[in-house]
Amino acid sequence: MSELHSGSCLCGAIRFKTRGELRGIVYCHCSQCRKQSGHFYAATNVQNDAITITGEEHIKWYAASEYAARGFCKNCGSVMFWKHHDLDYISVMAGSFDKPTNLQGEVHIFVGDKGDYYDIQDGLPKYVASGGGVVVAGD
């Protein structure tokens, strides 16, 4: 049986459903993620053909680099997606999923760029930049 998950932005204008297994949570501490979200990203990903999004007209895509875009709700501002232009999957912010998710943390990336107001002590692998098999903009 295929895993099914659903979620939305804060105001509900954007909803999504995913099919299949989701990757473990990648915590990204890069300056772009920190500045957009106010902290760090916690994201999983799903193949493009395994996600259905309704309310796409409410998504505002911001090209943060020549490699990828960040999708957020233009109504409520919820950070929702990260999409590399050349890859066949989309990253989905973990907090946008309805419970239960059964997701688990997998890795921290760009810890060399993390905020100076918190420590990472969960025992997961940590990479100063990208790593752990996670493809990011510019890789």
PDB file of C-alpha atoms in Angstrom:
ATOM      1  CA  MET A   1       0.000   0.000   0.000  1.00  0.00           C
ATOM      2  CA  SER A   2       1.285   3.439  -0.905  1.00  0.00           C
ATOM      3  CA  GLU A   3       1.905   6.050   1.781  1.00  0.00           C
ATOM      4  CA  LEU A   4      -0.431   9.027   1.512  1.00  0.00           C
ATOM      5  CA  HIS A   5       0.194  12.402   3.126  1.00  0.00           C
ATOM      6  CA  SER A   6      -1.554  15.737   2.904  1.00  0.00           C
ATOM      7  CA  GLY A   7      -0.917  19.272   4.043  1.00  0.00           C
ATOM      8  CA  SER A   8      -1.532  22.949   3.477  1.00  0.00           C
ATOM      9  CA  CYS A   9      -0.386  26.487   4.058  1.00  0.00           C
ATOM     10  CA  LEU A  10      -1.602  28.365   7.134  1.00  0.00           C
ATOM     11  CA  CYS A  11      -4.657  29.902   5.439  1.00  0.00           C
ATOM     12  CA  GLY A  12      -5.541  26.749   3.472  1.00  0.00           C
ATOM     13  CA  ALA A  13      -5.388  28.412   0.041  1.00  0.00           C
ATOM     14  CA  ILE A  14      -2.706  25.895  -0.999  1.00  0.00           C
ATOM     15  CA  ARG A  15      -3.266  22.206  -0.303  1.00  0.00           C
ATOM     16  CA  PHE A  16      -1.256  19.202  -1.412  1.00  0.00           C
ATOM     17  CA  LYS A  17      -1.362  15.426  -1.358  1.00  0.00           C
ATOM     18  CA  THR A  18       1.661  13.170  -1.771  1.00  0.00           C
ATOM     19  CA  ARG A  19       1.889   9.483  -2.659  1.00  0.00           C
ATOM     20  CA  GLY A  20       4.756   7.212  -1.768  1.00  0.00           C
ATOM     21  CA  GLU A  21       7.583   7.246   0.703  1.00  0.00           C
ATOM     22  CA  LEU A  22       8.992  10.609   1.771  1.00  0.00           C
ATOM     23  CA  ARG A  23      12.690  11.256   2.369  1.00  0.00           C
ATOM     24  CA  GLY A  24      13.789  11.858   5.949  1.00  0.00           C
ATOM     25  CA  ILE A  25      13.881  15.461   7.113  1.00  0.00           C
ATOM     26  CA  VAL A  26      16.835  17.566   6.003  1.00  0.00           C
ATOM     27  CA  TYR A  27      17.480  20.555   8.229  1.00  0.00           C
ATOM     28  CA  CYS A  28      19.038  23.362   6.194  1.00  0.00           C
ATOM     29  CA  HIS A  29      20.748  26.169   8.103  1.00  0.00           C
ATOM     30  CA  CYS A  30      21.935  28.237   5.099  1.00  0.00           C
ATOM     31  CA  SER A  31      21.460  31.991   5.187  1.00  0.00           C
ATOM     32  CA  GLN A  32      18.729  31.915   2.508  1.00  0.00           C
ATOM     33  CA  CYS A  33      16.633  29.404   4.454  1.00  0.00           C
ATOM     34  CA  ARG A  34      17.196  31.293   7.708  1.00  0.00           C
ATOM     35  CA  LYS A  35      16.237  34.638   6.195  1.00  0.00           C
ATOM     36  CA  GLN A  36      13.124  33.325   4.441  1.00  0.00           C
ATOM     37  CA  SER A  37      11.767  31.286   7.337  1.00  0.00           C
ATOM     38  CA  GLY A  38      13.172  33.123  10.348  1.00  0.00           C
ATOM     39  CA  HIS A  39      15.004  30.003  11.530  1.00  0.00           C
ATOM     40  CA  PHE A  40      16.048  26.947   9.500  1.00  0.00           C
ATOM     41  CA  TYR A  41      14.253  24.782   6.951  1.00  0.00           C
ATOM     42  CA  ALA A  42      12.988  21.329   7.846  1.00  0.00           C
ATOM     43  CA  ALA A  43      12.068  19.663   4.560  1.00  0.00           C
ATOM     44  CA  THR A  44      11.371  16.326   2.947  1.00  0.00           C
ATOM     45  CA  ASN A  45      10.928  15.742  -0.758  1.00  0.00           C
ATOM     46  CA  VAL A  46       8.667  13.922  -3.158  1.00  0.00           C
ATOM     47  CA  GLN A  47       8.883  13.080  -6.857  1.00  0.00           C
ATOM     48  CA  ASN A  48       7.134  15.604  -9.105  1.00  0.00           C
ATOM     49  CA  ASP A  49       4.667  12.984 -10.330  1.00  0.00           C
ATOM     50  CA  ALA A  50       3.793  11.959  -6.748  1.00  0.00           C
ATOM     51  CA  ILE A  51       2.404  15.299  -5.547  1.00  0.00           C
ATOM     52  CA  THR A  52      -0.896  16.961  -6.367  1.00  0.00           C
ATOM     53  CA  ILE A  53      -1.209  20.634  -5.484  1.00  0.00           C
ATOM     54  CA  THR A  54      -4.473  22.548  -5.403  1.00  0.00           C
ATOM     55  CA  GLY A  55      -4.544  26.318  -5.171  1.00  0.00           C
ATOM     56  CA  GLU A  56      -1.401  26.681  -7.298  1.00  0.00           C
ATOM     57  CA  GLU A  57      -2.553  30.175  -8.259  1.00  0.00           C
ATOM     58  CA  HIS A  58      -1.776  31.186  -4.654  1.00  0.00           C
ATOM     59  CA  ILE A  59       1.873  30.070  -4.880  1.00  0.00           C
ATOM     60  CA  LYS A  60       4.425  32.806  -5.394  1.00  0.00           C
ATOM     61  CA  TRP A  61       7.739  31.453  -6.691  1.00  0.00           C
ATOM     62  CA  TYR A  62      10.870  33.361  -5.781  1.00  0.00           C
ATOM     63  CA  ALA A  63      14.024  32.586  -7.785  1.00  0.00           C
ATOM     64  CA  ALA A  64      16.555  32.761  -4.956  1.00  0.00           C
ATOM     65  CA  SER A  65      19.310  31.619  -7.314  1.00  0.00           C
ATOM     66  CA  GLU A  66      19.811  30.594 -10.920  1.00  0.00           C
ATOM     67  CA  TYR A  67      19.381  26.950  -9.809  1.00  0.00           C
ATOM     68  CA  ALA A  68      16.221  26.868  -7.713  1.00  0.00           C
ATOM     69  CA  ALA A  69      13.051  28.645  -6.645  1.00  0.00           C
ATOM     70  CA  ARG A  70      11.242  28.885  -3.326  1.00  0.00           C
ATOM     71  CA  GLY A  71       7.453  28.650  -3.241  1.00  0.00           C
ATOM     72  CA  PHE A  72       5.331  30.358  -0.620  1.00  0.00           C
ATOM     73  CA  CYS A  73       1.676  31.304  -0.181  1.00  0.00           C
ATOM     74  CA  LYS A  74       1.071  34.819  -1.437  1.00  0.00           C
ATOM     75  CA  ASN A  75      -1.914  35.114   0.939  1.00  0.00           C
ATOM     76  CA  CYS A  76      -0.533  34.052   4.316  1.00  0.00           C
ATOM     77  CA  GLY A  77       3.223  33.909   3.590  1.00  0.00           C
ATOM     78  CA  SER A  78       3.667  30.245   4.543  1.00  0.00           C
ATOM     79  CA  VAL A  79       6.920  28.801   3.212  1.00  0.00           C
ATOM     80  CA  MET A  80       5.881  25.670   1.331  1.00  0.00           C
ATOM     81  CA  PHE A  81       8.299  24.413  -1.344  1.00  0.00           C
ATOM     82  CA  TRP A  82      11.855  24.466  -2.706  1.00  0.00           C
ATOM     83  CA  LYS A  83      12.370  23.356  -6.305  1.00  0.00           C
ATOM     84  CA  HIS A  84      15.671  22.824  -8.130  1.00  0.00           C
ATOM     85  CA  HIS A  85      15.146  23.618 -11.830  1.00  0.00           C
ATOM     86  CA  ASP A  86      16.939  20.473 -13.053  1.00  0.00           C
ATOM     87  CA  LEU A  87      15.641  17.812 -10.654  1.00  0.00           C
ATOM     88  CA  ASP A  88      12.520  15.652 -10.811  1.00  0.00           C
ATOM     89  CA  TYR A  89      11.410  16.219  -7.226  1.00  0.00           C
ATOM     90  CA  ILE A  90      10.171  19.044  -5.053  1.00  0.00           C
ATOM     91  CA  SER A  91      11.101  19.705  -1.444  1.00  0.00           C
ATOM     92  CA  VAL A  92       8.124  20.222   0.854  1.00  0.00           C
ATOM     93  CA  MET A  93       8.435  21.926   4.226  1.00  0.00           C
ATOM     94  CA  ALA A  94       7.820  19.372   6.965  1.00  0.00           C
ATOM     95  CA  GLY A  95       5.697  21.723   9.052  1.00  0.00           C
ATOM     96  CA  SER A  96       3.130  22.067   6.273  1.00  0.00           C
ATOM     97  CA  PHE A  97       2.071  18.398   6.526  1.00  0.00           C
ATOM     98  CA  ASP A  98      -1.014  17.351   8.444  1.00  0.00           C
ATOM     99  CA  LYS A  99      -0.297  14.947  11.311  1.00  0.00           C
ATOM    100  CA  PRO A 100       0.680  12.188  11.616  1.00  0.00           C
ATOM    101  CA  THR A 101       3.689  12.372   9.317  1.00  0.00           C
ATOM    102  CA  ASN A 102       5.904   9.640  10.783  1.00  0.00           C
ATOM    103  CA  LEU A 103       8.841  11.666   9.442  1.00  0.00           C
ATOM    104  CA  GLN A 104      12.234  11.510  11.134  1.00  0.00           C
ATOM    105  CA  GLY A 105      15.216  13.842  11.021  1.00  0.00           C
ATOM    106  CA  GLU A 106      18.030  12.675   8.745  1.00  0.00           C
ATOM    107  CA  VAL A 107      20.776  15.290   8.425  1.00  0.00           C
ATOM    108  CA  HIS A 108      21.770  18.931   9.038  1.00  0.00           C
ATOM    109  CA  ILE A 109      23.329  20.866   6.152  1.00  0.00           C
ATOM    110  CA  PHE A 110      25.055  24.249   6.021  1.00  0.00           C
ATOM    111  CA  VAL A 111      25.700  24.221   9.761  1.00  0.00           C
ATOM    112  CA  GLY A 112      28.631  26.544   9.095  1.00  0.00           C
ATOM    113  CA  ASP A 113      26.021  29.177   8.255  1.00  0.00           C
ATOM    114  CA  LYS A 114      23.576  28.488  11.107  1.00  0.00           C
ATOM    115  CA  GLY A 115      22.269  31.132  13.456  1.00  0.00           C
ATOM    116  CA  ASP A 116      24.410  31.851  16.506  1.00  0.00           C
ATOM    117  CA  TYR A 117      21.453  31.641  18.893  1.00  0.00           C
ATOM    118  CA  TYR A 118      20.997  27.844  18.991  1.00  0.00           C
ATOM    119  CA  ASP A 119      22.965  24.604  19.250  1.00  0.00           C
ATOM    120  CA  ILE A 120      22.432  21.376  17.326  1.00  0.00           C
ATOM    121  CA  GLN A 121      22.570  18.461  19.745  1.00  0.00           C
ATOM    122  CA  ASP A 122      20.308  15.791  18.264  1.00  0.00           C
ATOM    123  CA  GLY A 123      23.124  13.453  17.150  1.00  0.00           C
ATOM    124  CA  LEU A 124      22.236  13.584  13.432  1.00  0.00           C
ATOM    125  CA  PRO A 125      25.040  13.975  10.878  1.00  0.00           C
ATOM    126  CA  LYS A 126      26.116  17.592  10.342  1.00  0.00           C
ATOM    127  CA  TYR A 127      27.764  19.109   7.274  1.00  0.00           C
ATOM    128  CA  VAL A 128      29.420  22.524   7.128  1.00  0.00           C
ATOM    129  CA  ALA A 129      27.985  22.998   3.596  1.00  0.00           C
ATOM    130  CA  SER A 130      25.987  20.536   1.506  1.00  0.00           C
ATOM    131  CA  GLY A 131      26.467  16.837   2.124  1.00  0.00           C
ATOM    132  CA  GLY A 132      24.848  13.581   3.021  1.00  0.00           C
ATOM    133  CA  GLY A 133      23.717  13.051  -0.557  1.00  0.00           C
ATOM    134  CA  VAL A 134      21.456  16.104  -0.464  1.00  0.00           C
ATOM    135  CA  VAL A 135      21.525  18.041  -3.754  1.00  0.00           C
ATOM    136  CA  VAL A 136      21.282  21.802  -3.296  1.00  0.00           C
ATOM    137  CA  ALA A 137      21.464  24.824  -5.571  1.00  0.00           C
ATOM    138  CA  GLY A 138      24.856  24.966  -7.255  1.00  0.00           C
ATOM    139  CA  ASP A 139      25.709  21.277  -6.711  1.00  0.00           C
TER     140      ASP A 139
END
